[in-house]
Short mmCIF file of C-alpha atoms in Angstrom, two decimals:
data_model
loop_
_atom_site.label_atom_id
_atom_site.label_comp_id
_atom_site.label_asym_id
_atom_site.label_seq_id
_atom_site.Cartn_x
_atom_site.Cartn_y
_atom_site.Cartn_z
CA MET A 1 5.13 14.47 17.11
CA SER A 2 3.63 13.12 13.77
CA PRO A 3 1.01 10.50 14.31
CA ARG A 4 2.07 6.71 13.59
CA PRO A 5 1.18 5.20 10.45
CA ILE A 6 -2.36 3.63 9.97
CA LEU A 7 -0.82 1.25 7.57
CA MET A 8 -3.42 0.08 5.07
CA LEU A 9 -0.78 -2.78 4.03
CA THR A 10 -0.77 -4.50 3.17
CA ALA A 11 2.03 -4.09 1.76
CA LEU A 12 2.45 -3.99 -1.58
CA LEU A 13 3.56 -3.83 -0.07
CA VAL A 14 6.17 -5.36 0.90
CA PRO A 15 8.22 -3.05 -1.14
CA ALA A 16 7.22 0.23 0.02
CA LEU A 17 7.37 -0.78 3.51
CA MET A 18 10.73 -2.52 3.54
CA LEU A 19 12.53 0.36 1.77
CA ALA A 20 13.37 2.66 5.19
CA ALA A 21 15.15 -0.58 6.58
CA CYS A 22 16.73 -1.88 3.47
CA ARG A 23 17.72 1.17 1.21
CA ARG A 24 21.52 1.69 0.57
CA GLU A 25 22.87 5.25 1.93
CA ALA A 26 22.17 8.14 -0.33
CA ALA A 27 21.28 7.79 -3.82
CA GLN A 28 23.41 10.38 -6.23
CA PRO A 29 21.20 13.41 -7.54
CA PRO A 30 18.83 12.84 -10.53
CA SER A 31 20.17 13.48 -13.75
CA THR A 32 18.31 13.31 -17.08
CA SER A 33 19.21 13.96 -20.72
CA HIS A 34 16.38 16.49 -20.93
CA ALA A 35 16.75 20.53 -21.37
CA ASN A 36 17.10 22.54 -17.91
CA ALA A 37 13.90 23.86 -16.79
CA THR A 38 13.20 27.45 -16.03
CA PHE A 39 12.30 28.96 -12.74
CA THR A 40 10.22 32.01 -13.48
CA ALA A 41 8.23 32.86 -9.96
CA THR A 42 8.98 34.97 -7.53
CA PRO A 43 10.26 33.29 -4.08
CA GLU A 44 7.03 34.11 -2.48
CA GLU A 45 4.85 32.46 -5.33
CA ALA A 46 7.47 29.79 -5.50
CA ARG A 47 6.68 28.63 -1.63
CA ALA A 48 3.19 28.48 -2.65
CA ILE A 49 3.60 26.54 -5.90
CA ALA A 50 6.25 24.45 -4.07
CA ARG A 51 3.49 23.70 -1.46
CA ASP A 52 1.51 22.56 -4.01
CA ALA A 53 3.88 20.30 -5.86
CA TYR A 54 5.23 18.64 -2.89
CA VAL A 55 1.41 17.49 -1.76
CA PHE A 56 0.80 16.43 -5.33
CA GLY A 57 3.85 14.74 -5.99
CA VAL A 58 4.54 12.80 -2.83
CA PRO A 59 2.44 9.83 -3.73
CA MET A 60 4.22 9.31 -7.15
CA VAL A 61 8.05 10.06 -5.50
CA ASP A 62 7.17 7.47 -2.88
CA GLN A 63 5.77 4.96 -5.43
CA TYR A 64 8.68 5.52 -7.38
CA ARG A 65 11.00 4.28 -4.94
CA GLN A 66 9.55 0.87 -4.64
CA ILE A 67 9.31 0.63 -8.45
CA HIS A 68 12.79 1.76 -8.69
CA ALA A 69 14.07 -0.88 -5.91
CA TYR A 70 12.30 -3.52 -7.10
CA ASN A 71 12.73 -3.51 -11.00
CA ILE A 72 15.66 -0.92 -12.00
CA ASP A 73 18.28 -0.90 -9.59
CA ARG A 74 19.90 -4.28 -10.32
CA ARG A 75 22.24 -3.64 -7.29
CA ASP A 76 19.43 -2.89 -4.82
CA PRO A 77 18.96 -5.63 -2.05
CA LEU A 78 15.54 -5.62 -2.85
CA TYR A 79 15.81 -5.83 -6.95
CA ARG A 80 13.53 -8.80 -8.09
CA ALA A 81 13.15 -8.37 -12.04
CA PRO A 82 12.55 -6.68 -15.13
CA PHE A 83 9.68 -4.33 -15.64
CA ASN A 84 6.47 -6.49 -16.56
CA THR A 85 7.34 -9.69 -14.47
CA LEU A 86 4.92 -11.16 -12.13
CA ILE A 87 6.69 -11.85 -8.61
CA ASN A 88 4.96 -14.43 -6.20
CA PHE A 89 5.90 -14.27 -2.72
CA ASP A 90 5.02 -17.88 -2.06
CA ARG A 91 5.74 -17.93 1.97
CA VAL A 92 4.24 -16.28 4.95
CA PHE A 93 6.80 -13.77 6.72
CA THR A 94 8.11 -14.58 10.19
CA PRO A 95 9.85 -12.69 12.94
CA ASP A 96 13.17 -13.69 11.30
CA ASP A 97 11.92 -11.16 8.16
CA THR A 98 13.26 -7.86 10.20
CA ALA A 99 13.17 -5.60 7.25
CA VAL A 100 9.61 -6.36 6.63
CA VAL A 101 7.20 -4.25 8.31
CA THR A 102 3.48 -4.64 9.02
CA PRO A 103 3.56 -8.18 7.07
CA ASN A 104 0.18 -9.57 6.20
CA ALA A 105 0.37 -13.27 7.53
CA ASP A 106 -3.35 -14.20 6.02
CA THR A 107 -2.74 -13.25 1.95
CA PRO A 108 0.81 -14.33 0.29
CA TYR A 109 1.38 -11.64 -2.41
CA SER A 110 2.26 -11.08 -5.79
CA LEU A 111 3.46 -8.19 -7.57
CA ALA A 112 4.27 -6.55 -10.84
CA ASN A 113 5.32 -3.35 -12.14
CA LEU A 114 4.23 -2.60 -15.55
CA ASP A 115 5.67 -0.51 -18.19
CA LEU A 116 2.98 -0.07 -20.74
CA ARG A 117 4.47 2.26 -23.04
CA ARG A 118 5.52 -0.42 -25.55
CA GLU A 119 1.93 -2.41 -25.47
CA PRO A 120 -0.69 -3.62 -23.04
CA MET A 121 -0.25 -6.63 -20.65
CA VAL A 122 -2.28 -9.36 -20.16
CA LEU A 123 -3.07 -11.03 -16.81
CA SER A 124 -4.51 -14.21 -16.92
CA ILE A 125 -6.22 -15.79 -13.97
CA PRO A 126 -7.10 -19.61 -13.35
CA LYS A 127 -10.36 -20.53 -11.92
CA ILE A 128 -10.15 -20.45 -8.41
CA ASP A 129 -12.05 -22.20 -5.37
CA PRO A 130 -14.91 -19.44 -4.48
CA LYS A 131 -14.20 -20.01 -0.62
CA ARG A 132 -10.48 -18.80 -1.39
CA TYR A 133 -10.30 -15.30 -1.49
CA PHE A 134 -7.74 -13.52 -4.21
CA VAL A 135 -7.43 -10.09 -5.30
CA PHE A 136 -5.38 -8.02 -7.74
CA GLN A 137 -5.19 -4.58 -6.99
CA LEU A 138 -4.46 -2.08 -9.76
CA ILE A 139 -2.37 1.13 -9.17
CA ASP A 140 -1.25 3.99 -11.57
CA LEU A 141 1.81 6.07 -10.74
CA TYR A 142 -0.72 8.66 -9.00
CA THR A 143 -1.64 5.97 -6.47
CA PHE A 144 -5.32 5.69 -7.56
CA ASN A 145 -6.66 2.39 -7.30
CA PHE A 146 -7.91 2.84 -10.55
CA ASP A 147 -9.33 -0.98 -10.79
CA TYR A 148 -9.93 -4.33 -9.62
CA ILE A 149 -9.37 -8.30 -10.61
CA GLY A 150 -10.62 -11.03 -8.13
CA SER A 151 -13.24 -12.28 -6.07
CA ARG A 152 -15.22 -9.42 -5.38
CA ALA A 153 -14.51 -7.43 -8.59
CA THR A 154 -14.56 -9.98 -11.32
CA GLY A 155 -15.41 -13.71 -9.63
CA SER A 156 -13.94 -16.75 -9.32
CA ASN A 157 -13.96 -18.48 -12.66
CA GLY A 158 -10.96 -16.70 -14.42
CA GLY A 159 -10.41 -14.85 -17.30
CA ASN A 160 -8.34 -12.54 -19.36
CA TYR A 161 -7.64 -9.07 -18.26
CA LEU A 162 -5.84 -6.62 -20.94
CA ILE A 163 -4.11 -3.55 -18.94
CA ALA A 164 -3.50 -0.71 -21.06
CA GLY A 165 -1.47 2.39 -20.92
CA PRO A 166 -2.99 6.19 -21.95
CA ASP A 167 -1.98 5.64 -25.52
CA TRP A 168 -3.36 2.46 -26.44
CA ASP A 169 -6.74 2.75 -28.34
CA GLY A 170 -6.92 -0.76 -29.95
CA PRO A 171 -9.87 -2.85 -30.22
CA MET A 172 -10.56 -5.95 -27.49
CA PRO A 173 -8.69 -8.93 -28.80
CA PRO A 174 -10.31 -12.05 -28.93
CA GLY A 175 -9.95 -13.96 -25.72
CA ILE A 176 -9.92 -10.96 -23.66
CA ASP A 177 -12.76 -10.48 -20.97
CA LYS A 178 -12.07 -6.94 -19.79
CA VAL A 179 -10.17 -4.10 -21.13
CA ILE A 180 -8.61 -2.09 -18.23
CA ARG A 181 -7.56 1.75 -19.26
CA ALA A 182 -4.97 3.18 -17.01
CA GLU A 183 -4.22 7.21 -16.91
CA THR A 184 -0.47 6.36 -16.55
CA HIS A 185 2.27 4.66 -18.30
CA LEU A 186 3.60 2.88 -15.17
CA VAL A 187 0.99 0.76 -13.15
CA THR A 188 1.50 -1.34 -9.95
CA LEU A 189 -0.33 -4.88 -10.04
CA ALA A 190 -0.50 -5.90 -6.23
CA GLY A 191 -2.05 -9.49 -5.71
CA ARG A 192 -3.14 -11.23 -2.62
CA THR A 193 -4.23 -14.96 -2.48
CA GLN A 194 -5.82 -16.20 1.14
CA LEU A 195 -3.82 -18.42 3.11
CA PHE A 196 -6.17 -20.64 5.21
CA GLY A 197 -3.33 -21.96 7.71
CA PRO A 198 0.16 -22.75 7.51
CA ASP A 199 -0.44 -26.18 6.06
CA ASP A 200 -2.08 -24.53 2.98
CA MET A 201 0.42 -23.00 1.86
CA GLU A 202 1.28 -25.52 -0.91
CA ASN A 203 -2.24 -25.06 -2.22
CA VAL A 204 -1.73 -21.17 -2.40
CA LYS A 205 1.53 -21.90 -4.43
CA GLN A 206 -0.46 -23.93 -7.03
CA VAL A 207 -2.96 -20.84 -7.21
CA GLN A 208 -0.15 -18.55 -7.85
CA ALA A 209 1.40 -20.77 -10.22
CA GLY A 210 -1.90 -20.54 -12.28
CA TYR A 211 -1.14 -16.68 -12.56
CA ARG A 212 0.13 -15.68 -15.94
CA LEU A 213 1.28 -12.26 -17.01
CA GLN A 214 2.36 -11.47 -20.76
CA PRO A 215 2.54 -8.72 -23.25
CA LEU A 216 -0.34 -8.65 -25.39
CA SER A 217 1.62 -9.70 -28.63
CA ALA A 218 2.50 -12.83 -27.19
CA PHE A 219 -0.90 -13.59 -25.96
CA ALA A 220 -2.68 -13.07 -29.14
CA GLY A 221 0.36 -14.46 -31.48
CA THR A 222 1.06 -10.87 -32.96
CA PRO A 223 4.26 -8.98 -34.25
CA THR A 224 6.24 -7.51 -31.10
CA PRO A 225 5.73 -3.75 -31.43
CA PRO A 226 8.88 -1.68 -31.63
CA PRO A 227 10.50 -1.02 -28.24
CA ALA A 228 9.59 2.04 -26.42
CA ARG A 229 11.82 5.24 -25.94
CA LYS A 230 14.86 4.39 -24.15
CA VAL A 231 14.47 5.82 -20.63
CA ASP A 232 17.75 7.04 -18.44
CA TRP A 233 16.04 6.05 -14.99
CA ILE A 234 17.14 8.38 -12.47
CA PRO A 235 18.13 7.25 -9.10
CA SER A 236 15.33 7.46 -6.45
CA LEU A 237 15.43 9.87 -3.36
CA PRO A 238 15.91 8.15 0.16
CA PRO A 239 12.89 8.80 2.53
CA ASP A 240 14.45 11.37 4.50
CA GLN A 241 15.64 13.29 1.47
CA SER A 242 12.04 13.13 -0.16
CA ARG A 243 11.05 15.21 2.72
CA THR A 244 13.57 17.76 2.62
CA SER A 245 15.64 18.36 -0.74
CA PRO A 246 14.75 20.15 -3.33
CA GLU A 247 15.55 17.40 -5.45
CA PHE A 248 12.16 16.34 -4.85
CA PHE A 249 11.00 18.54 -7.67
CA ASN A 250 13.30 16.91 -10.04
CA GLN A 251 12.10 13.34 -8.85
CA LEU A 252 8.36 14.77 -9.81
CA ALA A 253 9.49 16.58 -13.04
CA PHE A 254 10.81 13.00 -14.15
CA LEU A 255 7.84 11.13 -13.31
CA LEU A 256 5.39 13.46 -14.86
CA GLN A 257 6.60 12.26 -18.20
CA PHE A 258 4.93 9.03 -17.88
CA ALA A 259 1.62 10.72 -16.40
CA PRO A 260 -0.27 12.64 -19.44
CA VAL A 261 -1.99 15.83 -18.21
CA HIS A 262 -5.62 14.97 -16.80
CA PRO A 263 -7.88 17.97 -17.92
CA SER A 264 -9.01 18.61 -14.15
CA GLU A 265 -5.20 19.39 -13.61
CA LYS A 266 -3.84 21.22 -16.57
CA HIS A 267 -4.12 24.72 -14.62
CA LEU A 268 -1.64 22.77 -11.68
CA ARG A 269 0.95 21.69 -14.47
CA ASP A 270 1.15 25.20 -15.57
CA ARG A 271 1.74 26.47 -12.14
CA PHE A 272 4.32 23.86 -11.52
CA ALA A 273 6.05 24.87 -14.59
CA ARG A 274 7.00 28.17 -12.86
CA ILE A 275 9.17 26.53 -10.46
CA GLY A 276 10.84 24.24 -13.29
CA VAL A 277 8.72 21.21 -12.72
CA VAL A 278 7.97 20.20 -16.27
CA PRO A 279 7.59 16.61 -17.97
CA GLY A 280 10.96 14.93 -18.04
CA GLY A 281 12.61 18.34 -17.19
CA LYS A 282 15.57 19.16 -14.85
CA LEU A 283 15.82 22.16 -12.75
CA ASP A 284 19.58 23.03 -11.72
CA VAL A 285 19.00 23.52 -8.25
CA ALA A 286 22.57 24.53 -7.45
CA ALA A 287 22.24 27.58 -10.06
CA LEU A 288 19.15 29.08 -7.88
CA SER A 289 19.49 32.05 -5.73
CA PRO A 290 19.51 31.20 -2.06
CA ALA A 291 16.06 32.88 -1.68
CA GLN A 292 14.85 30.48 -4.57
CA ARG A 293 16.48 27.31 -2.75
CA GLN A 294 14.64 28.48 0.51
CA ALA A 295 11.35 28.79 -1.13
CA LEU A 296 11.34 25.37 -2.19
CA VAL A 297 12.57 23.74 0.92
CA ASP A 298 9.90 25.99 2.78
CA GLY A 299 7.01 25.18 0.27
CA MET A 300 7.75 21.35 1.03
CA ALA A 301 7.56 21.84 4.88
CA ASP A 302 3.94 23.60 4.43
CA GLY A 303 2.87 21.03 2.31
CA GLN A 304 4.15 18.23 4.93
CA LYS A 305 2.38 20.16 7.68
CA GLU A 306 -0.70 20.11 5.82
CA ILE A 307 -0.19 16.36 5.16
CA GLU A 308 0.30 15.58 8.76
CA SER A 309 -2.88 17.62 9.60
CA ARG A 310 -4.71 15.42 7.75
CA ARG A 311 -3.24 12.20 9.31
CA ALA A 312 -3.68 13.41 12.63
CA ALA A 313 -7.57 13.86 11.66
CA VAL A 314 -7.79 10.23 10.96
CA THR A 315 -8.44 7.98 13.80
CA GLY A 316 -7.78 4.52 13.35
CA ARG A 317 -9.43 4.29 10.04
CA ALA A 318 -8.36 5.70 6.99
CA ASP A 319 -10.33 3.65 4.29
CA GLN A 320 -11.90 7.33 3.05
CA LEU A 321 -8.19 8.24 1.74
CA PHE A 322 -7.71 5.48 -0.94
CA GLY A 323 -9.66 4.87 -4.14
CA THR A 324 -10.19 6.28 -7.52
CA ARG A 325 -9.64 9.62 -9.07
CA GLU A 326 -13.33 9.98 -8.86
CA GLU A 327 -13.70 8.89 -5.19
CA LEU A 328 -11.04 11.15 -4.00
CA ASN A 329 -12.25 14.24 -6.14
CA ASN A 330 -8.48 15.54 -6.82
CA ASP A 331 -8.05 15.64 -3.04
CA TYR A 332 -4.30 15.89 -2.93
CA ILE A 333 -3.97 16.00 0.61
CA ALA A 334 -5.99 12.95 1.10
CA ARG A 335 -3.83 11.27 -1.57
CA ALA A 336 -0.56 12.24 -0.04
CA ALA A 337 -1.58 11.50 3.57
CA ALA A 338 -2.64 7.92 2.21
CA ALA A 339 0.56 7.46 1.02
CA GLN A 340 2.60 8.47 3.81
CA ILE A 341 0.01 6.18 5.98
CA GLY A 342 0.68 3.06 4.00
CA LEU A 343 1.50 3.13 0.47
CA GLY A 344 -0.87 0.69 -1.45
CA GLY A 345 -3.63 0.84 0.70
CA ASN A 346 -6.80 -0.95 -0.57
CA SER A 347 -9.93 1.20 -1.37
CA ARG A 348 -12.60 0.46 1.28
CA VAL A 349 -15.04 -1.64 -0.89
CA GLU A 350 -12.20 -4.27 -0.98
CA ALA A 351 -10.83 -4.10 2.55
CA ILE A 352 -10.83 -2.18 5.60
CA TYR A 353 -8.22 -1.81 8.20
CA ARG A 354 -8.56 -0.94 12.04
CA THR A 355 -5.64 0.03 14.06
CA TYR A 356 -4.88 -0.05 17.52
CA GLU A 357 -2.21 1.62 19.45
CA MET A 358 -4.26 2.51 22.66
CA ASP A 359 -6.42 0.49 25.10
CA ASP A 360 -10.08 1.23 26.31
CA HIS A 361 -8.09 3.27 29.06
CA ASP A 362 -6.59 5.84 26.11
CA GLU A 363 -2.97 3.95 27.53
CA LEU A 364 -0.47 2.53 24.76
CA LEU A 365 -0.36 -1.25 24.71
CA ASP A 366 1.92 -2.95 26.43
CA GLY A 367 2.52 -6.74 26.59
CA SER A 368 5.13 -6.36 29.59
CA GLN A 369 2.66 -5.27 32.21
CA ARG A 370 -0.56 -5.87 30.83
CA ALA A 371 -3.24 -8.26 29.25
CA TYR A 372 -5.86 -7.17 27.19
CA ARG A 373 -9.13 -8.74 25.24
CA PHE A 374 -10.54 -8.32 21.89
CA ARG A 375 -14.26 -9.33 22.08
CA PHE A 376 -16.94 -9.91 19.12
CA GLU A 377 -20.09 -10.28 20.79
CA LYS A 378 -22.71 -12.95 19.74
CA ASP A 379 -23.72 -13.10 16.51
CA ARG A 380 -21.53 -9.91 15.92
CA LEU A 381 -18.84 -11.42 13.81
CA PRO A 382 -17.29 -8.96 11.42
CA PRO A 383 -19.68 -8.64 8.27
CA VAL A 384 -17.58 -9.38 5.64
CA ASN A 385 -17.85 -11.50 2.21
CA ALA A 386 -14.21 -12.77 2.50
CA PHE A 387 -12.46 -13.16 5.90
CA TRP A 388 -11.40 -11.03 8.91
CA SER A 389 -8.03 -11.23 10.81
CA LEU A 390 -6.44 -9.58 13.49
CA THR A 391 -2.52 -9.34 13.73
CA ALA A 392 -0.04 -8.19 16.52
CA TYR A 393 3.03 -6.46 15.91
CA THR A 394 5.90 -4.77 17.97
CA MET A 395 6.45 -1.41 18.48
CA PRO A 396 8.13 0.80 17.16
CA GLN A 397 9.40 -1.86 14.91
CA GLN A 398 6.10 -2.87 13.30
CA HIS A 399 7.28 -6.61 12.92
CA LEU A 400 5.39 -9.66 13.93
CA VAL A 401 5.68 -10.83 17.68
CA PRO A 402 8.25 -14.06 18.22
CA ASN A 403 6.26 -16.41 20.46
CA PRO A 404 6.48 -20.20 21.32
CA ILE A 405 3.45 -21.17 19.48
CA ASN A 406 4.26 -19.65 16.35
CA ARG A 407 1.02 -17.64 16.06
CA TYR A 408 1.03 -14.36 14.29
CA THR A 409 -2.53 -13.89 13.67
CA ILE A 410 -5.97 -15.04 14.70
CA ASN A 411 -8.59 -14.79 11.58
CA SER A 412 -11.75 -16.18 10.50
CA ALA A 413 -10.27 -19.59 8.81
CA MET A 414 -9.69 -20.49 12.79
CA LEU A 415 -13.14 -20.03 13.68
CA PRO A 416 -13.83 -23.99 14.08
CA GLN A 417 -10.78 -24.19 16.60
CA LEU A 418 -11.82 -21.21 18.65
CA LYS A 419 -13.35 -21.40 22.00
CA THR A 420 -16.80 -19.54 22.26
CA ASP A 421 -17.99 -17.82 25.67
CA ALA A 422 -20.44 -18.63 28.02
CA ASP A 423 -22.83 -16.44 25.98
CA GLY A 424 -21.68 -17.28 22.43
CA GLY A 425 -19.16 -14.65 21.77
CA ILE A 426 -15.77 -14.95 20.85
CA THR A 427 -12.77 -13.44 22.99
CA ILE A 428 -9.07 -13.31 21.76
CA HIS A 429 -6.90 -12.96 24.52
CA ILE A 430 -3.93 -10.77 23.93
CA GLN A 431 -0.74 -11.41 26.15
CA LYS A 432 2.44 -12.08 26.81
CA ASP A 433 2.13 -15.35 28.65
CA SER A 434 -0.26 -18.11 27.83
CA PRO A 435 -3.70 -17.48 29.19
CA GLY A 436 -3.78 -21.22 30.51
CA PRO A 437 -5.09 -24.47 28.51
CA GLY A 438 -8.85 -23.73 28.29
CA ARG A 439 -7.87 -20.43 26.57
CA GLU A 440 -4.74 -21.10 24.53
CA ALA A 441 -6.85 -21.71 21.49
CA ASN A 442 -8.06 -18.01 21.51
CA TRP A 443 -4.27 -16.51 22.75
CA LEU A 444 -2.59 -13.89 20.04
CA PRO A 445 0.88 -13.70 21.70
CA ALA A 446 1.74 -10.12 22.45
CA PRO A 447 5.47 -8.88 22.98
CA ASP A 448 7.35 -8.31 26.05
CA GLY A 449 6.77 -4.41 25.64
CA ARG A 450 5.15 -2.05 23.52
CA PHE A 451 2.93 -3.28 20.44
CA MET A 452 0.09 -2.61 18.09
CA LEU A 453 -2.98 -4.72 16.92
CA VAL A 454 -4.42 -4.35 12.95
CA ALA A 455 -7.77 -5.92 11.99
CA ARG A 456 -8.39 -6.51 8.62
CA TYR A 457 -11.56 -6.99 7.23
CA TYR A 458 -11.47 -8.37 3.63
CA TRP A 459 -14.72 -7.76 1.02
CA PRO A 460 -16.70 -5.68 3.56
CA LYS A 461 -20.18 -5.92 3.85
CA ASP A 462 -22.51 -2.98 3.73
CA ALA A 463 -22.96 -2.73 7.45
CA LEU A 464 -19.08 -2.22 7.86
CA LEU A 465 -19.09 0.17 4.67
CA GLU A 466 -21.87 2.25 6.25
CA TYR A 467 -20.58 2.04 9.72
CA GLU A 468 -23.27 0.10 11.11
CA TRP A 469 -20.74 -2.36 12.80
CA SER A 470 -17.87 -0.99 14.80
CA SER A 471 -14.94 -2.77 15.06
CA PRO A 472 -14.75 -3.82 18.96
CA LYS A 473 -12.38 -1.84 21.30
CA VAL A 474 -9.09 -3.46 22.95
CA GLU A 475 -10.00 -3.91 26.39
CA ARG A 476 -7.38 -4.17 29.59
CA VAL A 477 -8.16 -6.91 31.65
CA ARG A 478 -5.17 -6.23 33.79
CA GLY A 479 -2.12 -4.90 34.65
CA LYS A 480 -0.80 -1.71 36.10
CA GLU A 481 -3.04 1.65 36.14
#
């Protein structure tokens, strides 16, 4: 059995995570206007190449699924707007959002998928109260977190940030504070704005209203460039098919046309071409011999085993799996594992997540029979520059927990209301029923059954980054053995 997701999420995203629950049934097989690709490898060679191409392509194919849903397929229930449109999710998710998995109740999201082929886009940020954490994460089509805009990376004084694709070579225009260059033509911009509490939502909406995304020509008042080449956007593969169907390789080939070859990967692209994976090409899978088709399927299975092996080696923290190309050093298995653990996860310098499915007795968390505590010792609160939170989710659905006090998370913004222990520590009580009037301020309601916890630490300090401070254990305080 494969390990449970560690869920960096954050969600971008909401989009990527909602897809499994909301997708319509099967998409039609991909089709493009490009010439057919050729298959020159022997079946033995093809299996090894398919394994490597699958591991390489998993993040791209999964990323395209959310892009296609949100910005391309107007019939999809998740469709929001065309490319290059900033969408603000200006509310907190609740247990009624049953299609949303592991929602973050601390930072309402902003999202845009960018097509940078025509011209760069400019993201304008207003001046924001330094006490309110915000971040825009820039994710390329490979799913590298190639840059950041926000409290940590650029400060709270606002500015104008030009986001350019790989073909743009213009000078820095007047009024631009920073030029950010992407390796790929398609980029995801994932924003989060801190919410201090339910009564703070109107303030968050005002901040979000100040975010502005526009083409460079509109920002600079210059002529609009000619349109980019029209693309016949292919349907995305449903999650189950993207793990088993040879059409996966046509998805990858389609996406490679938006990702110019990095010098370190030319040899890989040359190998992929031997099984018909070429930028913009299409392999006629039906025309392959049974041995060739089986080689592709077997290669995908081999690649998935490698990914699951890496996932199994991660124990609660997967922060080393997310980052820039340089930080990951072309570790394709890590990149694929990260995509399957939690597409859109933050780099560790921005946020670290710790998930819990087991208590300190190595038993699954279960609110039907047990009560737990999560305790910060005196003067040992999480070492963060922004804030921390602890959120409970039902299992296996990974939804927020319905409860009588409508409390879905406990975070550092609530510290003035939390009760301290006699020794000065802080104990969070995690259980189905109220722990009593004297402890209810520190009560994080659990469901009547299995659940998981996610601790989020935003803008971690060195003590957390260097493992000098560890997230507490979930301690069982009562229940059947």
